[in-house]
PDB file of C-alpha atoms in Angstrom:
ATOM      1  CA  MET A   2     -10.199 -16.131 -14.617  1.00 61.00           C
ATOM      2  CA  LYS A   3      -8.330 -18.531 -12.351  1.00 88.00           C
ATOM      3  CA  PHE A   4      -8.485 -16.247  -9.307  1.00 95.00           C
ATOM      4  CA  SER A   5     -11.302 -16.099  -6.755  1.00 96.00           C
ATOM      5  CA  ALA A   6     -10.414 -12.605  -5.547  1.00 97.00           C
ATOM      6  CA  PHE A   7      -8.197  -9.620  -6.326  1.00 98.00           C
ATOM      7  CA  ILE A   8      -6.733  -7.835  -3.311  1.00 98.00           C
ATOM      8  CA  PHE A   9      -5.210  -4.371  -3.631  1.00 98.00           C
ATOM      9  CA  ASP A  10      -2.885  -2.297  -1.522  1.00 97.00           C
ATOM     10  CA  MET A  11      -3.858   1.378  -1.675  1.00 97.00           C
ATOM     11  CA  ASP A  12      -1.107   3.930  -1.035  1.00 94.00           C
ATOM     12  CA  GLY A  13       1.506   3.972  -3.775  1.00 93.00           C
ATOM     13  CA  LEU A  14      -0.429   1.406  -5.795  1.00 96.00           C
ATOM     14  CA  LEU A  15      -3.909   2.817  -6.450  1.00 98.00           C
ATOM     15  CA  LEU A  16      -3.180   6.348  -5.270  1.00 97.00           C
ATOM     16  CA  ASP A  17      -0.035   8.442  -5.688  1.00 93.00           C
ATOM     17  CA  THR A  18       0.064   9.138  -1.951  1.00 91.00           C
ATOM     18  CA  GLU A  19       3.566   7.899  -1.198  1.00 88.00           C
ATOM     19  CA  ARG A  20       5.189  10.929  -2.801  1.00 90.00           C
ATOM     20  CA  VAL A  21       2.899  13.245  -0.857  1.00 92.00           C
ATOM     21  CA  CYS A  22       3.763  11.469   2.379  1.00 94.00           C
ATOM     22  CA  MET A  23       7.479  11.498   1.602  1.00 95.00           C
ATOM     23  CA  ASP A  24       7.467  15.221   0.829  1.00 96.00           C
ATOM     24  CA  VAL A  25       5.685  15.964   4.107  1.00 97.00           C
ATOM     25  CA  PHE A  26       8.152  13.746   5.975  1.00 97.00           C
ATOM     26  CA  LYS A  27      11.061  15.687   4.473  1.00 98.00           C
ATOM     27  CA  GLN A  28       9.447  19.000   5.458  1.00 97.00           C
ATOM     28  CA  THR A  29       8.911  17.744   9.008  1.00 98.00           C
ATOM     29  CA  CYS A  30      12.512  16.589   9.269  1.00 98.00           C
ATOM     30  CA  LYS A  31      13.645  20.056   8.200  1.00 98.00           C
ATOM     31  CA  SER A  32      11.443  21.782  10.786  1.00 97.00           C
ATOM     32  CA  PHE A  33      12.913  19.554  13.517  1.00 97.00           C
ATOM     33  CA  ASN A  34      16.494  20.004  12.243  1.00 98.00           C
ATOM     34  CA  LEU A  35      16.747  16.286  11.495  1.00 98.00           C
ATOM     35  CA  PRO A  36      18.392  14.701   8.463  1.00 98.00           C
ATOM     36  CA  TYR A  37      16.213  12.966   5.916  1.00 98.00           C
ATOM     37  CA  LEU A  38      17.296   9.320   6.120  1.00 97.00           C
ATOM     38  CA  GLU A  39      16.152   7.870   2.818  1.00 96.00           C
ATOM     39  CA  THR A  40      16.843   4.237   3.709  1.00 94.00           C
ATOM     40  CA  ALA A  41      14.762   4.545   6.863  1.00 95.00           C
ATOM     41  CA  TYR A  42      11.908   6.237   5.048  1.00 96.00           C
ATOM     42  CA  LEU A  43      11.765   3.686   2.244  1.00 93.00           C
ATOM     43  CA  ASN A  44      11.714   0.924   4.854  1.00 92.00           C
ATOM     44  CA  ILE A  45       8.512   2.245   6.442  1.00 93.00           C
ATOM     45  CA  ILE A  46       6.540   2.116   3.191  1.00 91.00           C
ATOM     46  CA  GLY A  47       3.750  -0.439   3.489  1.00 86.00           C
ATOM     47  CA  ARG A  48       3.948  -0.669   7.286  1.00 88.00           C
ATOM     48  CA  ASN A  49       1.200   0.217   9.765  1.00 85.00           C
ATOM     49  CA  GLU A  50       1.502   2.756  12.597  1.00 88.00           C
ATOM     50  CA  SER A  51       3.411   0.505  14.995  1.00 89.00           C
ATOM     51  CA  GLY A  52       5.764  -0.638  12.254  1.00 91.00           C
ATOM     52  CA  VAL A  53       6.529   2.945  11.229  1.00 94.00           C
ATOM     53  CA  GLU A  54       7.324   3.872  14.824  1.00 95.00           C
ATOM     54  CA  GLU A  55       9.607   0.873  15.265  1.00 96.00           C
ATOM     55  CA  VAL A  56      11.670   1.693  12.173  1.00 96.00           C
ATOM     56  CA  LEU A  57      11.969   5.433  12.847  1.00 97.00           C
ATOM     57  CA  ARG A  58      12.886   5.011  16.509  1.00 97.00           C
ATOM     58  CA  ALA A  59      15.588   2.525  15.545  1.00 97.00           C
ATOM     59  CA  SER A  60      16.900   4.816  12.792  1.00 97.00           C
ATOM     60  CA  TYR A  61      16.841   8.186  14.566  1.00 97.00           C
ATOM     61  CA  GLY A  62      17.278   7.127  18.177  1.00 96.00           C
ATOM     62  CA  ASP A  63      17.327   9.921  20.751  1.00 95.00           C
ATOM     63  CA  THR A  64      17.661  12.615  18.071  1.00 96.00           C
ATOM     64  CA  MET A  65      13.929  12.315  17.339  1.00 97.00           C
ATOM     65  CA  ASP A  66      11.153  13.059  19.812  1.00 96.00           C
ATOM     66  CA  TYR A  67       8.936  10.588  18.023  1.00 97.00           C
ATOM     67  CA  PRO A  68       5.482  11.449  19.486  1.00 96.00           C
ATOM     68  CA  ILE A  69       5.861  15.157  18.697  1.00 97.00           C
ATOM     69  CA  PHE A  70       7.456  14.496  15.298  1.00 98.00           C
ATOM     70  CA  ARG A  71       4.758  12.001  14.341  1.00 97.00           C
ATOM     71  CA  LYS A  72       1.958  14.345  15.416  1.00 97.00           C
ATOM     72  CA  GLN A  73       3.193  17.170  13.175  1.00 97.00           C
ATOM     73  CA  TRP A  74       4.015  14.880  10.243  1.00 97.00           C
ATOM     74  CA  LYS A  75       0.644  13.131  10.441  1.00 95.00           C
ATOM     75  CA  GLN A  76      -1.416  16.300  10.843  1.00 96.00           C
ATOM     76  CA  THR A  77       0.243  18.008   7.877  1.00 96.00           C
ATOM     77  CA  TYR A  78      -0.329  14.901   5.765  1.00 94.00           C
ATOM     78  CA  LEU A  79      -3.960  14.561   6.875  1.00 93.00           C
ATOM     79  CA  ASN A  80      -4.642  18.209   6.061  1.00 94.00           C
ATOM     80  CA  ILE A  81      -3.815  17.309   2.470  1.00 93.00           C
ATOM     81  CA  VAL A  82      -5.330  13.854   1.946  1.00 92.00           C
ATOM     82  CA  GLU A  83      -8.565  14.477   3.876  1.00 91.00           C
ATOM     83  CA  ASN A  84      -9.426  17.550   1.855  1.00 91.00           C
ATOM     84  CA  GLN A  85      -8.357  16.855  -1.706  1.00 92.00           C
ATOM     85  CA  ALA A  86      -8.328  13.925  -4.083  1.00 93.00           C
ATOM     86  CA  ILE A  87      -4.945  12.285  -4.439  1.00 94.00           C
ATOM     87  CA  PRO A  88      -4.132  11.478  -8.100  1.00 94.00           C
ATOM     88  CA  VAL A  89      -4.940   7.939  -9.168  1.00 96.00           C
ATOM     89  CA  LYS A  90      -1.912   6.049 -10.434  1.00 96.00           C
ATOM     90  CA  ASN A  91      -1.504   5.571 -14.169  1.00 95.00           C
ATOM     91  CA  GLY A  92      -3.428   2.584 -15.537  1.00 97.00           C
ATOM     92  CA  VAL A  93      -5.447   1.930 -12.376  1.00 98.00           C
ATOM     93  CA  ILE A  94      -8.864   2.864 -13.781  1.00 98.00           C
ATOM     94  CA  GLU A  95      -8.370   0.727 -16.880  1.00 98.00           C
ATOM     95  CA  LEU A  96      -7.335  -2.269 -14.784  1.00 98.00           C
ATOM     96  CA  LEU A  97     -10.194  -1.922 -12.294  1.00 98.00           C
ATOM     97  CA  GLN A  98     -12.774  -1.495 -15.050  1.00 98.00           C
ATOM     98  CA  TRP A  99     -11.554  -4.625 -16.821  1.00 97.00           C
ATOM     99  CA  LEU A 100     -11.431  -6.689 -13.618  1.00 96.00           C
ATOM    100  CA  GLN A 101     -14.933  -5.509 -12.760  1.00 96.00           C
ATOM    101  CA  GLN A 102     -16.115  -7.079 -15.988  1.00 95.00           C
ATOM    102  CA  GLN A 103     -14.692 -10.434 -14.866  1.00 93.00           C
ATOM    103  CA  HIS A 104     -17.154 -10.514 -11.948  1.00 94.00           C
ATOM    104  CA  VAL A 105     -14.491 -11.468  -9.407  1.00 94.00           C
ATOM    105  CA  PRO A 106     -14.483  -9.706  -5.996  1.00 96.00           C
ATOM    106  CA  MET A 107     -12.038  -6.820  -5.596  1.00 98.00           C
ATOM    107  CA  VAL A 108     -11.076  -5.655  -2.118  1.00 98.00           C
ATOM    108  CA  VAL A 109      -8.491  -3.395  -0.507  1.00 98.00           C
ATOM    109  CA  ALA A 110      -5.945  -4.473   2.122  1.00 98.00           C
ATOM    110  CA  THR A 111      -4.183  -1.339   3.332  1.00 96.00           C
ATOM    111  CA  SER A 112      -1.930  -0.436   6.251  1.00 92.00           C
ATOM    112  CA  THR A 113      -3.896   2.824   6.541  1.00 92.00           C
ATOM    113  CA  ASN A 114      -6.658   2.949   9.152  1.00 92.00           C
ATOM    114  CA  ARG A 115     -10.177   2.235   7.923  1.00 95.00           C
ATOM    115  CA  GLN A 116     -11.696   5.703   8.253  1.00 95.00           C
ATOM    116  CA  LEU A 117      -8.878   7.412   6.360  1.00 93.00           C
ATOM    117  CA  ALA A 118      -8.738   4.682   3.721  1.00 95.00           C
ATOM    118  CA  LEU A 119     -12.454   5.065   3.004  1.00 96.00           C
ATOM    119  CA  LYS A 120     -12.020   8.839   2.722  1.00 95.00           C
ATOM    120  CA  LYS A 121      -9.097   8.550   0.311  1.00 95.00           C
ATOM    121  CA  LEU A 122     -10.912   6.087  -1.944  1.00 97.00           C
ATOM    122  CA  GLU A 123     -14.072   8.190  -1.903  1.00 96.00           C
ATOM    123  CA  LEU A 124     -12.262  11.414  -2.826  1.00 95.00           C
ATOM    124  CA  ALA A 125     -10.410   9.617  -5.618  1.00 96.00           C
ATOM    125  CA  GLY A 126     -13.627   8.131  -7.024  1.00 97.00           C
ATOM    126  CA  LEU A 127     -12.539   4.508  -6.530  1.00 98.00           C
ATOM    127  CA  SER A 128     -14.917   3.345  -3.780  1.00 97.00           C
ATOM    128  CA  SER A 129     -17.418   1.729  -6.140  1.00 96.00           C
ATOM    129  CA  PHE A 130     -14.884  -0.774  -7.456  1.00 97.00           C
ATOM    130  CA  PHE A 131     -14.334  -2.506  -4.100  1.00 98.00           C
ATOM    131  CA  SER A 132     -16.699  -4.675  -2.104  1.00 96.00           C
ATOM    132  CA  ALA A 133     -14.715  -4.486   1.151  1.00 95.00           C
ATOM    133  CA  ILE A 134     -11.701  -2.985   2.915  1.00 97.00           C
ATOM    134  CA  THR A 135      -9.369  -4.607   5.413  1.00 98.00           C
ATOM    135  CA  ALA A 136      -7.405  -1.884   7.180  1.00 96.00           C
ATOM    136  CA  GLY A 137      -4.284  -1.491   9.275  1.00 93.00           C
ATOM    137  CA  ASP A 138      -6.196  -0.771  12.478  1.00 93.00           C
ATOM    138  CA  GLU A 139      -7.992  -4.116  12.187  1.00 95.00           C
ATOM    139  CA  VAL A 140      -4.881  -6.269  12.601  1.00 95.00           C
ATOM    140  CA  SER A 141      -2.329  -6.602  15.387  1.00 93.00           C
ATOM    141  CA  LYS A 142       0.632  -7.123  13.058  1.00 94.00           C
ATOM    142  CA  GLY A 143       1.205  -4.963   9.982  1.00 91.00           C
ATOM    143  CA  LYS A 144       2.906  -5.821   6.716  1.00 93.00           C
ATOM    144  CA  PRO A 145       5.294  -7.616   6.132  1.00 94.00           C
ATOM    145  CA  ASP A 146       3.310  -9.939   8.413  1.00 96.00           C
ATOM    146  CA  PRO A 147       0.620 -11.761   6.377  1.00 98.00           C
ATOM    147  CA  GLU A 148      -2.188 -11.134   8.896  1.00 98.00           C
ATOM    148  CA  ILE A 149      -3.974  -8.454   6.867  1.00 97.00           C
ATOM    149  CA  TYR A 150      -4.052 -10.608   3.729  1.00 98.00           C
ATOM    150  CA  LEU A 151      -5.201 -13.686   5.599  1.00 98.00           C
ATOM    151  CA  LEU A 152      -7.997 -11.650   7.187  1.00 97.00           C
ATOM    152  CA  ALA A 153      -9.064 -10.275   3.796  1.00 98.00           C
ATOM    153  CA  ALA A 154      -9.268 -13.800   2.340  1.00 97.00           C
ATOM    154  CA  LYS A 155     -11.157 -15.082   5.389  1.00 96.00           C
ATOM    155  CA  ARG A 156     -13.741 -12.342   5.060  1.00 95.00           C
ATOM    156  CA  LEU A 157     -14.256 -13.263   1.421  1.00 95.00           C
ATOM    157  CA  ASN A 158     -14.444 -16.964   2.346  1.00 96.00           C
ATOM    158  CA  VAL A 159     -11.789 -17.835  -0.243  1.00 97.00           C
ATOM    159  CA  LYS A 160      -8.487 -19.653   0.088  1.00 97.00           C
ATOM    160  CA  PRO A 161      -5.412 -17.384   0.087  1.00 98.00           C
ATOM    161  CA  GLU A 162      -3.834 -19.335  -2.752  1.00 97.00           C
ATOM    162  CA  GLN A 163      -6.821 -18.431  -4.916  1.00 97.00           C
ATOM    163  CA  CYS A 164      -6.145 -14.701  -4.497  1.00 98.00           C
ATOM    164  CA  LEU A 165      -3.998 -12.330  -6.537  1.00 98.00           C
ATOM    165  CA  ALA A 166      -2.483  -9.488  -4.516  1.00 98.00           C
ATOM    166  CA  PHE A 167      -1.411  -6.186  -6.067  1.00 98.00           C
ATOM    167  CA  GLU A 168       1.372  -4.359  -4.195  1.00 97.00           C
ATOM    168  CA  ASP A 169       4.028  -1.716  -4.734  1.00 95.00           C
ATOM    169  CA  SER A 170       6.205  -2.111  -1.630  1.00 93.00           C
ATOM    170  CA  ASN A 171       8.572  -4.870  -0.607  1.00 94.00           C
ATOM    171  CA  ASN A 172       6.820  -5.109   2.766  1.00 93.00           C
ATOM    172  CA  GLY A 173       3.521  -5.634   0.998  1.00 95.00           C
ATOM    173  CA  ILE A 174       4.908  -8.304  -1.311  1.00 97.00           C
ATOM    174  CA  LYS A 175       6.437 -10.130   1.656  1.00 97.00           C
ATOM    175  CA  ALA A 176       3.032 -10.094   3.354  1.00 97.00           C
ATOM    176  CA  ALA A 177       1.182 -11.405   0.297  1.00 98.00           C
ATOM    177  CA  ILE A 178       3.705 -14.161  -0.397  1.00 98.00           C
ATOM    178  CA  ALA A 179       3.734 -15.182   3.286  1.00 98.00           C
ATOM    179  CA  ALA A 180      -0.052 -15.481   3.045  1.00 98.00           C
ATOM    180  CA  ASN A 181       0.472 -17.951   0.184  1.00 97.00           C
ATOM    181  CA  MET A 182      -1.049 -15.637  -2.402  1.00 98.00           C
ATOM    182  CA  GLN A 183       0.122 -14.943  -5.902  1.00 97.00           C
ATOM    183  CA  ALA A 184       1.377 -11.390  -6.237  1.00 98.00           C
ATOM    184  CA  PHE A 185       1.954  -8.639  -8.764  1.00 98.00           C
ATOM    185  CA  GLN A 186       4.388  -5.880  -7.766  1.00 98.00           C
ATOM    186  CA  ILE A 187       3.942  -2.550  -9.542  1.00 98.00           C
ATOM    187  CA  ILE A 188       6.950  -0.375  -8.834  1.00 95.00           C
ATOM    188  CA  ASP A 189       6.428   2.991  -7.148  1.00 91.00           C
ATOM    189  CA  LEU A 190       9.206   4.470  -4.972  1.00 87.00           C
ATOM    190  CA  VAL A 191      10.976   1.236  -4.055  1.00 87.00           C
ATOM    191  CA  GLN A 192      12.658  -1.310  -6.298  1.00 92.00           C
ATOM    192  CA  PRO A 193      12.395  -5.000  -5.340  1.00 95.00           C
ATOM    193  CA  SER A 194      14.989  -5.885  -2.717  1.00 94.00           C
ATOM    194  CA  ASP A 195      17.381  -8.791  -3.228  1.00 95.00           C
ATOM    195  CA  GLU A 196      15.244 -10.865  -0.871  1.00 96.00           C
ATOM    196  CA  VAL A 197      12.017 -10.035  -2.696  1.00 96.00           C
ATOM    197  CA  LYS A 198      13.577 -10.825  -6.076  1.00 95.00           C
ATOM    198  CA  THR A 199      13.921 -14.444  -4.964  1.00 96.00           C
ATOM    199  CA  PHE A 200      10.131 -14.783  -4.765  1.00 96.00           C
ATOM    200  CA  SER A 201       9.871 -15.054  -8.571  1.00 90.00           C
ATOM    201  CA  HIS A 202       6.648 -13.047  -8.624  1.00 96.00           C
ATOM    202  CA  HIS A 203       5.658 -10.748 -11.486  1.00 97.00           C
ATOM    203  CA  VAL A 204       7.158  -7.254 -11.328  1.00 97.00           C
ATOM    204  CA  PHE A 205       5.807  -4.442 -13.514  1.00 98.00           C
ATOM    205  CA  SER A 206       6.660  -0.807 -14.121  1.00 95.00           C
ATOM    206  CA  SER A 207       2.983   0.110 -14.586  1.00 95.00           C
ATOM    207  CA  MET A 208      -0.561  -1.147 -14.158  1.00 97.00           C
ATOM    208  CA  HIS A 209      -0.830  -1.238 -17.939  1.00 97.00           C
ATOM    209  CA  GLU A 210       1.718  -4.057 -18.028  1.00 97.00           C
ATOM    210  CA  ALA A 211      -0.161  -5.985 -15.357  1.00 97.00           C
ATOM    211  CA  LEU A 212      -3.420  -5.603 -17.266  1.00 97.00           C
ATOM    212  CA  ALA A 213      -1.825  -6.802 -20.486  1.00 97.00           C
ATOM    213  CA  LEU A 214      -0.678 -10.024 -18.810  1.00 96.00           C
ATOM    214  CA  LEU A 215      -4.066 -10.654 -17.202  1.00 96.00           C
ATOM    215  CA  LYS A 216      -5.770 -10.246 -20.567  1.00 95.00           C
ATOM    216  CA  GLN A 217      -3.398 -12.780 -22.077  1.00 94.00           C
ATOM    217  CA  GLN A 218      -4.239 -15.269 -19.317  1.00 89.00           C
ATOM    218  CA  ALA A 219      -7.993 -14.721 -19.491  1.00 85.00           C
TER     219      ALA A 219
END
């Protein structure tokens, strides 16, 4: 393999958490008599806590009491993901098993905080595939800033350009490309934006397609 490391996003890529989070967000909007603003919600995917707050405050303005809204939304979501395994996305196990056989490090770079990320991976049975996790609470700037990917590469002692990043969101792809990594985008809730399309990276509808290409290149 030509890569020195494989770096994975988690939510929406490995785990089908984005739909869970979106459903809870919609429920919270309803309980606060707020409209569900789809464009705003899709724009927060892949961002860390501060990035989410920035987007939602800009989108909802004074109509949203953000601290109270966020507390209810987060607690409802945590009640789900901390107590039950979130379904693993289609094709993930096959891809991870094959990459494991290539003896190249696999790590996670997620906007989720470390403790919750570890819990999610453990419940889903994916922990054993990854040698390390770089989490959203370990960086000052979240995706689309490249900081989290640069930190992941530094911890592995590999050059960013020798890494292949797996992402579902546009914010994640922007972060990986800005870090000078090669990137695979596996579509979840969000299609590539016009800006992201200019990156000329590989875009797939499933992990199976990504695996097929990697096997061809091996």
